[in-house]
PDB file of C-alpha atoms in Angstrom:
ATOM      1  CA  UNK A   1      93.089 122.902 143.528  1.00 55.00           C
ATOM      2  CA  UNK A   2      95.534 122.951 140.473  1.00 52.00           C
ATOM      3  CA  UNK A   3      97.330 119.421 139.171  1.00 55.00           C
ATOM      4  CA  UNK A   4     100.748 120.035 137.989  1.00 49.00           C
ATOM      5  CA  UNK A   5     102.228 117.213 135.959  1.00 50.00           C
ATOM      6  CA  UNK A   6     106.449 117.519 135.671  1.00 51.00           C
ATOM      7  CA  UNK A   7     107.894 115.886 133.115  1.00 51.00           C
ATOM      8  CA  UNK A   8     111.533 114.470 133.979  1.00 54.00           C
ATOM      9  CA  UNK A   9     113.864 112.391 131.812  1.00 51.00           C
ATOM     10  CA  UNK A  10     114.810 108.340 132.981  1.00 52.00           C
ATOM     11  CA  UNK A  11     118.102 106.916 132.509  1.00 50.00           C
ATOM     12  CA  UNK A  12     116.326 104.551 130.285  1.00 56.00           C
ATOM     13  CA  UNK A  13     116.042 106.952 127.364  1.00 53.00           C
ATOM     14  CA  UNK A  14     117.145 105.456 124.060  1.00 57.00           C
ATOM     15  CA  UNK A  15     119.674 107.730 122.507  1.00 57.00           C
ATOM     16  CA  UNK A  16     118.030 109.739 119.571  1.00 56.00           C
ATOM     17  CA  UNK A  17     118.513 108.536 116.428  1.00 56.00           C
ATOM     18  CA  UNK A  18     121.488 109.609 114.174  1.00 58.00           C
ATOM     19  CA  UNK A  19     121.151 112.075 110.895  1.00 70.00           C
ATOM     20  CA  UNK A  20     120.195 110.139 107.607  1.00 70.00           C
ATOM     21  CA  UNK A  21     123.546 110.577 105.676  1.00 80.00           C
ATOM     22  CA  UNK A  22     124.127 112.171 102.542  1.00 78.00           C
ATOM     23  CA  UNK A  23     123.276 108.864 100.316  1.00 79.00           C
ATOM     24  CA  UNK A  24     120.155 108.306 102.177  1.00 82.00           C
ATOM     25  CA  UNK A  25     119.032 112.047 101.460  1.00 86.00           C
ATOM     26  CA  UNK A  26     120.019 111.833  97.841  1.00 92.00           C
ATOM     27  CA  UNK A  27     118.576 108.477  97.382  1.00 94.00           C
ATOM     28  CA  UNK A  28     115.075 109.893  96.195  1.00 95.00           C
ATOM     29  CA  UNK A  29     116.227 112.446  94.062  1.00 96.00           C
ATOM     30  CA  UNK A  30     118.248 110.039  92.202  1.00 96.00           C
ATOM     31  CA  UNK A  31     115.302 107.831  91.761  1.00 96.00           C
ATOM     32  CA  UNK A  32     113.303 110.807  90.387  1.00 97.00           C
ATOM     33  CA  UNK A  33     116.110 111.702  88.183  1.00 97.00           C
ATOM     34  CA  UNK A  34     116.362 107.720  86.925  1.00 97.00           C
ATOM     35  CA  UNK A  35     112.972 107.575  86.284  1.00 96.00           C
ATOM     36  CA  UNK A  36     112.684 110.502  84.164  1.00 97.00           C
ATOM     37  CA  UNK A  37     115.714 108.990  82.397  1.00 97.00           C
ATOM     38  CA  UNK A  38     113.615 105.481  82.287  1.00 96.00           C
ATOM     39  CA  UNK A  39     110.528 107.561  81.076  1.00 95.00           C
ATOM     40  CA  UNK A  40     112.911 109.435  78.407  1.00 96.00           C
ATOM     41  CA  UNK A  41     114.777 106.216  76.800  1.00 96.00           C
ATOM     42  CA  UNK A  42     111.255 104.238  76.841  1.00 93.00           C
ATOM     43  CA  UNK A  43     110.295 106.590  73.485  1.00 93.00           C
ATOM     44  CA  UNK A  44     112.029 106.866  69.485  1.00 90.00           C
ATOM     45  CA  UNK A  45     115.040 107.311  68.616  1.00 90.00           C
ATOM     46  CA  UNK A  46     115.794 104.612  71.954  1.00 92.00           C
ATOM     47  CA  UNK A  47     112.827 102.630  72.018  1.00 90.00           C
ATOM     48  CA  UNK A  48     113.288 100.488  75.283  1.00 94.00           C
ATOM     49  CA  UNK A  49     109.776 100.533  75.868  1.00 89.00           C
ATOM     50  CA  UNK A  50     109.740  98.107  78.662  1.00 90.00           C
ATOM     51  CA  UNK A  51     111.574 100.921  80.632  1.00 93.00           C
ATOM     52  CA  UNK A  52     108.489 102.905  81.075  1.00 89.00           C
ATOM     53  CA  UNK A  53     107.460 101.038  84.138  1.00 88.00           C
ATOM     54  CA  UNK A  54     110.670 100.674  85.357  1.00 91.00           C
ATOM     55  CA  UNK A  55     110.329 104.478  85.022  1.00 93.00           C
ATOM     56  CA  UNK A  56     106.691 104.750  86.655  1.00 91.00           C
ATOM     57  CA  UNK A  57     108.643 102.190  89.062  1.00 90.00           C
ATOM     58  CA  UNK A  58     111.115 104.840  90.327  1.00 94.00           C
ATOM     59  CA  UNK A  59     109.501 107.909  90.781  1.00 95.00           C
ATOM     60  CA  UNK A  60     106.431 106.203  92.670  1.00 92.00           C
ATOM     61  CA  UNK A  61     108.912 104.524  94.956  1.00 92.00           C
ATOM     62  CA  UNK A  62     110.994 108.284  95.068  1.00 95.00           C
ATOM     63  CA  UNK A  63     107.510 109.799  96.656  1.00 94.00           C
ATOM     64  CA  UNK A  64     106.583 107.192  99.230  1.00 92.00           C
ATOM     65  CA  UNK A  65     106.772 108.219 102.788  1.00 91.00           C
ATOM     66  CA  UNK A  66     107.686 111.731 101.201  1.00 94.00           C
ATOM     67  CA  UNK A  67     105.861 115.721 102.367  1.00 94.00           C
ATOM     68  CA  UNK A  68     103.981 116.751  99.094  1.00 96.00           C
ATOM     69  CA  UNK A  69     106.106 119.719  98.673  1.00 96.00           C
ATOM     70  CA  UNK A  70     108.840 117.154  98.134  1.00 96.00           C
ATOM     71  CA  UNK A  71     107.122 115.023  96.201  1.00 97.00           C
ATOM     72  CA  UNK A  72     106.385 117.309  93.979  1.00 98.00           C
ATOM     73  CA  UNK A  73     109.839 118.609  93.661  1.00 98.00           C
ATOM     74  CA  UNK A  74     110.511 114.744  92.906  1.00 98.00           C
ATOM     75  CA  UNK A  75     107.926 114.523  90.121  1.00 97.00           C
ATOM     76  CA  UNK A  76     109.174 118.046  88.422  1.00 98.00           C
ATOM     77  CA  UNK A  77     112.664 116.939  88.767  1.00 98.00           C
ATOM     78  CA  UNK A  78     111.781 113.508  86.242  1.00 97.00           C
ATOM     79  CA  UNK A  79     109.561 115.801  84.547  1.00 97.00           C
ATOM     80  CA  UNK A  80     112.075 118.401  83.624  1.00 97.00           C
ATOM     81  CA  UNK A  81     114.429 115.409  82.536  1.00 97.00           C
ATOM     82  CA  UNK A  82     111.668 113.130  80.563  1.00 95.00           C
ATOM     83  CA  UNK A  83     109.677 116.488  79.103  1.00 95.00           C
ATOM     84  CA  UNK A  84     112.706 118.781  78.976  1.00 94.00           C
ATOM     85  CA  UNK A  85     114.871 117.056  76.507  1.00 94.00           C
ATOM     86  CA  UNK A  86     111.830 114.913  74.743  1.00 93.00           C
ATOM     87  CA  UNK A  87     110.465 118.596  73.912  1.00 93.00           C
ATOM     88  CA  UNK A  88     114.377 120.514  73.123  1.00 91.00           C
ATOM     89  CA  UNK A  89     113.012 120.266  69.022  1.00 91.00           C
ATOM     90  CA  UNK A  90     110.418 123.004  70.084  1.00 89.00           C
ATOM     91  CA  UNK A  91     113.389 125.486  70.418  1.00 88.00           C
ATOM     92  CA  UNK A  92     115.171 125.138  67.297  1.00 87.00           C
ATOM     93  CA  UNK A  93     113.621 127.897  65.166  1.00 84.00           C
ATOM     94  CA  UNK A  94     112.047 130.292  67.883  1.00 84.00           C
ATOM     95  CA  UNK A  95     115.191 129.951  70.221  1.00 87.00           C
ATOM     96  CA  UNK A  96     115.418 128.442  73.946  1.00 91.00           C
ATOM     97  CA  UNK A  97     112.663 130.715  75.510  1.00 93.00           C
ATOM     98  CA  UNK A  98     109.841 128.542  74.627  1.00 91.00           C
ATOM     99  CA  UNK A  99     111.224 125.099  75.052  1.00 93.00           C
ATOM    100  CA  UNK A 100     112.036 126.304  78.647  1.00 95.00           C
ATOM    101  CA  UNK A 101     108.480 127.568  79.480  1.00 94.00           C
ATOM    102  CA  UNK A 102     106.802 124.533  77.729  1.00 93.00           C
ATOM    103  CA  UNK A 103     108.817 122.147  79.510  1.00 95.00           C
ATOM    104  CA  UNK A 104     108.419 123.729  82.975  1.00 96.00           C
ATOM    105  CA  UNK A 105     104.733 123.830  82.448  1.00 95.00           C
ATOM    106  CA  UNK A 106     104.333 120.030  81.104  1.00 95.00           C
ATOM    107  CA  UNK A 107     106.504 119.130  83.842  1.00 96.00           C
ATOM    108  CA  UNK A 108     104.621 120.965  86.267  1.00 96.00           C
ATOM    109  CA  UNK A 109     101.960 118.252  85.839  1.00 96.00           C
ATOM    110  CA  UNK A 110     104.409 115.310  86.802  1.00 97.00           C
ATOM    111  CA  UNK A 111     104.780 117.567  90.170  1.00 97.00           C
ATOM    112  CA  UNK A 112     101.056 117.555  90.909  1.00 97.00           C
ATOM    113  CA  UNK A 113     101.345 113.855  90.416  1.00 96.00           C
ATOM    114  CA  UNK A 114     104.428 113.739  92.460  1.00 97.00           C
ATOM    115  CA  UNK A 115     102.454 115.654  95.336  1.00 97.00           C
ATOM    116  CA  UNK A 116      99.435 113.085  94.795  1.00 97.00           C
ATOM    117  CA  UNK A 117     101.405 110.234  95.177  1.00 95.00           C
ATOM    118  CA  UNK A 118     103.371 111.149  98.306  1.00 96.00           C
ATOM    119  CA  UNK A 119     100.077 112.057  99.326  1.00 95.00           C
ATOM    120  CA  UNK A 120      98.440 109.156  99.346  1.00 94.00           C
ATOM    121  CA  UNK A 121     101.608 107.196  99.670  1.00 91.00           C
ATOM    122  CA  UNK A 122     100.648 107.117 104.081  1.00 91.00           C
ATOM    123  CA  UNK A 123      97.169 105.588 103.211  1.00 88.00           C
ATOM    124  CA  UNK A 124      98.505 102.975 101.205  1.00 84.00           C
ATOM    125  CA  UNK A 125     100.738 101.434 103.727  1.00 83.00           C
ATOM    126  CA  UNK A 126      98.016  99.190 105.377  1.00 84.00           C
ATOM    127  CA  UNK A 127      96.866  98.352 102.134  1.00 87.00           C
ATOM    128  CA  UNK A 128      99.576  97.474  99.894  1.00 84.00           C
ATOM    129  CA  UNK A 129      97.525  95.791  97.458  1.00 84.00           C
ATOM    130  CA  UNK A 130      96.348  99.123  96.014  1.00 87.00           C
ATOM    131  CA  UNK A 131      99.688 100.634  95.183  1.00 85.00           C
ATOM    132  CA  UNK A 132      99.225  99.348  91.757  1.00 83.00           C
ATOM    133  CA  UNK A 133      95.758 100.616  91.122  1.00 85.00           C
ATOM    134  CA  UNK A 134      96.550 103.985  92.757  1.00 89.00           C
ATOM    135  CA  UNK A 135      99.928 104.588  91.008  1.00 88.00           C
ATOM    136  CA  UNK A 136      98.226 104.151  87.717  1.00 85.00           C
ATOM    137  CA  UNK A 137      94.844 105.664  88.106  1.00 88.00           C
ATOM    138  CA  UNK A 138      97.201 108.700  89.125  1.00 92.00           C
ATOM    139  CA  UNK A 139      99.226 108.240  85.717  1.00 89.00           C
ATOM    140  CA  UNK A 140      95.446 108.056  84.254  1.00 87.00           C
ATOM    141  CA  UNK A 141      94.531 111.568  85.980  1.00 91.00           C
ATOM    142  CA  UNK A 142      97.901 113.291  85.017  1.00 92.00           C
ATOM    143  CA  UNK A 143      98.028 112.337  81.272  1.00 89.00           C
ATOM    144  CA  UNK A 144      93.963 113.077  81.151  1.00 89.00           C
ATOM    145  CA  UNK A 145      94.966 116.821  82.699  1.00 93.00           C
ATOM    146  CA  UNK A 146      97.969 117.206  80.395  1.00 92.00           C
ATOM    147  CA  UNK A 147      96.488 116.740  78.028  1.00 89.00           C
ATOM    148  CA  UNK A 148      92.836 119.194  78.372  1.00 90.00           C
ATOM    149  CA  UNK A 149      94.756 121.832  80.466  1.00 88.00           C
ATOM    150  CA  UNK A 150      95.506 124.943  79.354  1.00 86.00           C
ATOM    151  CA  UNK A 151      93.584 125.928  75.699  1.00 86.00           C
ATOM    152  CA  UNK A 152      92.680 122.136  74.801  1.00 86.00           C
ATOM    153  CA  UNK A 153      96.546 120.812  76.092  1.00 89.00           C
ATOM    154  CA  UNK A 154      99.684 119.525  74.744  1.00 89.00           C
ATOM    155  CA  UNK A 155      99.250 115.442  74.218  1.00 84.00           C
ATOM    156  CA  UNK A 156     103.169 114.896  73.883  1.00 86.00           C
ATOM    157  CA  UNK A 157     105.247 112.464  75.024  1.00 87.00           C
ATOM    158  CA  UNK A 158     102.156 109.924  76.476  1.00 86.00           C
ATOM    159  CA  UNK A 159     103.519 106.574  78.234  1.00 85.00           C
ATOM    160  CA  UNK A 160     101.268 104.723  75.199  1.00 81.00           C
ATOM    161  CA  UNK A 161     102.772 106.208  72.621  1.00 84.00           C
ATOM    162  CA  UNK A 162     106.540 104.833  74.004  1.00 85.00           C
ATOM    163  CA  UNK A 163     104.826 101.293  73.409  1.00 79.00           C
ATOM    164  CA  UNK A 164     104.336 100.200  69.746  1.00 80.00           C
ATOM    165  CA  UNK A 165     106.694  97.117  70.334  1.00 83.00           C
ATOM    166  CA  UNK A 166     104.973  96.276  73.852  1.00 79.00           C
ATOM    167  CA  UNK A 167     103.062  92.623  74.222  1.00 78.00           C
ATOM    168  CA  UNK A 168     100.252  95.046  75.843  1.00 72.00           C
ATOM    169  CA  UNK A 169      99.430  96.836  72.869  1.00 72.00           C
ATOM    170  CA  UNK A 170      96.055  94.876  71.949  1.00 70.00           C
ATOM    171  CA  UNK A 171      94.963  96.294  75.174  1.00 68.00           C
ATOM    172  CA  UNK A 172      95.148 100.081  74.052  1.00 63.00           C
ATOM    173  CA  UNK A 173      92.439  98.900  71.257  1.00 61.00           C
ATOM    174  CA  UNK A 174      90.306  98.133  74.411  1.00 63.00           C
ATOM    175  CA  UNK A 175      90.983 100.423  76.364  1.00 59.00           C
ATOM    176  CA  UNK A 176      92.244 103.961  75.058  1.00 58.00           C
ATOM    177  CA  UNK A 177      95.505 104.918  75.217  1.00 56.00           C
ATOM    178  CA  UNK A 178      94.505 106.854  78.463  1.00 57.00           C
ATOM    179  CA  UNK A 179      93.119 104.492  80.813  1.00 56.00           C
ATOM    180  CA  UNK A 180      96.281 101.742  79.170  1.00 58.00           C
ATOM    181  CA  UNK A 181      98.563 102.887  81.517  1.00 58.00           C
ATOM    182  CA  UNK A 182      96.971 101.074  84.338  1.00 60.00           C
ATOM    183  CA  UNK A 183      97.518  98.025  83.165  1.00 56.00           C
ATOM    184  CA  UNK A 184     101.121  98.817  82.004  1.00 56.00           C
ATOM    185  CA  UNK A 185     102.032 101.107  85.258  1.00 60.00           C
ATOM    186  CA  UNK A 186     100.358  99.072  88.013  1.00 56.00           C
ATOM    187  CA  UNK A 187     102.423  95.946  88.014  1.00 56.00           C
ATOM    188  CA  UNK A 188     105.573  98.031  88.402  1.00 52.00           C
ATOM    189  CA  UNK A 189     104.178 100.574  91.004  1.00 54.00           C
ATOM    190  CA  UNK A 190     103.466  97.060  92.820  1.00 57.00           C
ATOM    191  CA  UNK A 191     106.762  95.822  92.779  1.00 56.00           C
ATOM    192  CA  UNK A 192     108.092  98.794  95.250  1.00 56.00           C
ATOM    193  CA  UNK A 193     105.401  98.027  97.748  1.00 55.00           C
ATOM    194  CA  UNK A 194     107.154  97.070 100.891  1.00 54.00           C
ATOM    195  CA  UNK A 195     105.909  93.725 102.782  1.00 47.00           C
ATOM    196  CA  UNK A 196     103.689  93.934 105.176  1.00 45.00           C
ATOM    197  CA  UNK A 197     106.058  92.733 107.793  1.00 43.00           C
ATOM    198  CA  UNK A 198     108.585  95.031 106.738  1.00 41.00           C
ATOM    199  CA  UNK A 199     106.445  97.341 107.166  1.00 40.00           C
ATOM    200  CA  UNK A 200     107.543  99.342 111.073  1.00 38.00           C
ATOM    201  CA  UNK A 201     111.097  98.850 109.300  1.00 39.00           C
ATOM    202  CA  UNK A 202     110.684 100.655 106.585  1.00 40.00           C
ATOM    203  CA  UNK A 203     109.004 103.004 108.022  1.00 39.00           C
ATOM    204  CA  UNK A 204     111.396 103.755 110.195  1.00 39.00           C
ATOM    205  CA  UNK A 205     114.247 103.957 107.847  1.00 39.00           C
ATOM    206  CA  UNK A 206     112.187 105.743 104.991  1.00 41.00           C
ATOM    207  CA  UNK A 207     109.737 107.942 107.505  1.00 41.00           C
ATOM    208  CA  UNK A 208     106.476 109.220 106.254  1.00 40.00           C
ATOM    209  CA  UNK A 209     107.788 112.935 106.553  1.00 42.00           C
ATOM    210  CA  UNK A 210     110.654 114.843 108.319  1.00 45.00           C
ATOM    211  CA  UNK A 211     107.599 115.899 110.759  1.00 46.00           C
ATOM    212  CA  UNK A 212     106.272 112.705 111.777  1.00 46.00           C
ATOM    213  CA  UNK A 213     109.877 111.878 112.212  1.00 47.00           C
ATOM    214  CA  UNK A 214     110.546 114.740 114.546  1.00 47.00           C
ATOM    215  CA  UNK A 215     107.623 113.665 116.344  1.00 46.00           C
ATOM    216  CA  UNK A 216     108.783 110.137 116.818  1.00 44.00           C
ATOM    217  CA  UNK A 217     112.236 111.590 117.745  1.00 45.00           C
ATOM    218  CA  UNK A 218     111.218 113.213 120.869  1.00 46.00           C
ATOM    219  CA  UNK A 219     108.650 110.443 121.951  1.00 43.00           C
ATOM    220  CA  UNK A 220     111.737 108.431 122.084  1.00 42.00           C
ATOM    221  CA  UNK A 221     113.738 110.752 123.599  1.00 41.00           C
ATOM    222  CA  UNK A 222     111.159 112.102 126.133  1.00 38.00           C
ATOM    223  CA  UNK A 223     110.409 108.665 127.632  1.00 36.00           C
ATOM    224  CA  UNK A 224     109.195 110.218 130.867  1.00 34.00           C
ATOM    225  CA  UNK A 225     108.697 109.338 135.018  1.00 32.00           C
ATOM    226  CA  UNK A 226     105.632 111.454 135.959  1.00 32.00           C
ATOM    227  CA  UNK A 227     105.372 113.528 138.962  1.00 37.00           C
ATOM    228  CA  UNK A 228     102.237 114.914 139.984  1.00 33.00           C
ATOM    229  CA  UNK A 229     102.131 117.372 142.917  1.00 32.00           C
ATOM    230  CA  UNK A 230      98.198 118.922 143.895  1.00 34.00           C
ATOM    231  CA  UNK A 231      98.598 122.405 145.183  1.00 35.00           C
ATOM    232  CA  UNK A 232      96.079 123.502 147.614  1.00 37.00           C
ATOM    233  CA  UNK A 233      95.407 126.726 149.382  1.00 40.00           C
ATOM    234  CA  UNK A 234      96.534 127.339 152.783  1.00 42.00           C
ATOM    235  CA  UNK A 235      94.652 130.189 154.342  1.00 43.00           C
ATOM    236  CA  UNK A 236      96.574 129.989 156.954  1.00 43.00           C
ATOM    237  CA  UNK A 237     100.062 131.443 155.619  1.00 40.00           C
ATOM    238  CA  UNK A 238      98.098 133.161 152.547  1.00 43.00           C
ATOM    239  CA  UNK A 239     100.169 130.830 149.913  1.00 41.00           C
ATOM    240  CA  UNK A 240     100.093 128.252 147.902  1.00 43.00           C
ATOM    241  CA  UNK A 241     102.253 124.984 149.153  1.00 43.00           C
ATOM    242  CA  UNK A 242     102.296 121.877 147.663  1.00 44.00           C
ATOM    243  CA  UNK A 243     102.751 118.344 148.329  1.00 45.00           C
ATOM    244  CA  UNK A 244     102.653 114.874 146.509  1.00 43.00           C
ATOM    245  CA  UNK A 245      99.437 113.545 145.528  1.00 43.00           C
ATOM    246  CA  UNK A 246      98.604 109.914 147.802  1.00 43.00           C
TER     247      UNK A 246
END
């Protein structure tokens, strides 16, 4: 015999969830574009150095719960903003050409880390503890590839170099300016981890990706009474009839 399971809607459905609205869906690409802006101000001629990681801050907080692909549109978009106009003086005797490609390439490395970090973002939720570490190991692995990758790299525009007037600067003597940024970026990253008992809510109002949220979508919405039917053989008429299962 062959088990049939139909599927058929209950009148106690919740209703599906309404459409983010526009501010929700612009609310991480203004973060990415604050941060590079953070990121941007932190270095000479501004020299707000304690905004770089406010900056680090912002972007980490514009990946979490995001797909990669749009985390790493995120981390181009500060990219193109911190890089872009921190590298314009490359332009002014060769024309705009080169500043363009430089800065898409240096930026394409704060889109790899953009991709990492919304990675990783879903493992991190039951361990909030390591958002810190993470965030800044990731800042660690960006600047390292940045600045090896391509011909020997382009070591421009590092978060160390934005802080000659920070208190932490004794610890790039012990440290390298390289592996510095954890210390520096790993408080802020930690300041945008949600509490653990926020942590269905905010799930549920920043989801993990537009796919998981589909998927949560229709097990709400497909809240189902179960009917199963056995259909047996009946030589008799030479058909199949069916009839509830005891």
């Amino acid at each position: 015999h062959v088990t049939v399971v139909a599927a058929r809607p209950t009148s106690s459905d919740p209703p599906a969830p309404a459409r983010r609205s526009w501010p929700a869906r612009l609310r991480p690409v203004l973060l990415a574009a604050g941060a590079g802006v953070a990121l941007l101000v932190a270095f000479p001629p501004y020299d707000l150095w304690w905004l770089a990681p406010i900056g680090v801050a912002l972007l980490a907080l514009a990946c979490r719960g995001r797909r990669m692909r749009t985390g790493a549109l995120l981390g181009f978009l500060c990219g193109a903003i911190y890089l872009g106009v921190m590298l314009k003086w490359t332009g002014t005797q060769v024309g705009p050409m080169p500043w363009l490609l430089l800065s898409a390439l240096q930026a394409s490395y704060l889109a790899v880390l953009g991709a990492a970090s919304a990675r990783v973002s879903p493992l991190l939720v039951r361990r909030p503890a390591l958002w810190g570490p993470v965030t800044g190991a990731l800042w660690v692995g960006q600047e390292a590839l940045r600045d090896r990758v391509p011909f020997g790299g382009f070591p421009w525009a590092r978060l160390a170099f934005s802080q000659g007037d920070s208190p932490l600067l004794g610890l790039a003597a012990l440290l390298g300016h390289t592996a510095w940024n954890i210390p520096t970026t790993a408080p802020a990253a930690s300041s945008t981890t949600p509490s653990p008992r926020c942590a269905p809510c905010s799930t549920s109002s920043s989801p993990l990706s537009s796919r998981s949220s589909r998927s949560r979508r229709d097990c709400r919405s497909t809240t189902t009474a179960v009917n199963t039917i056995t259909y047996v053989s009946d030589p008799r008429i030479g058909v199949e009839t069916g009839r509830p299962r005891s």
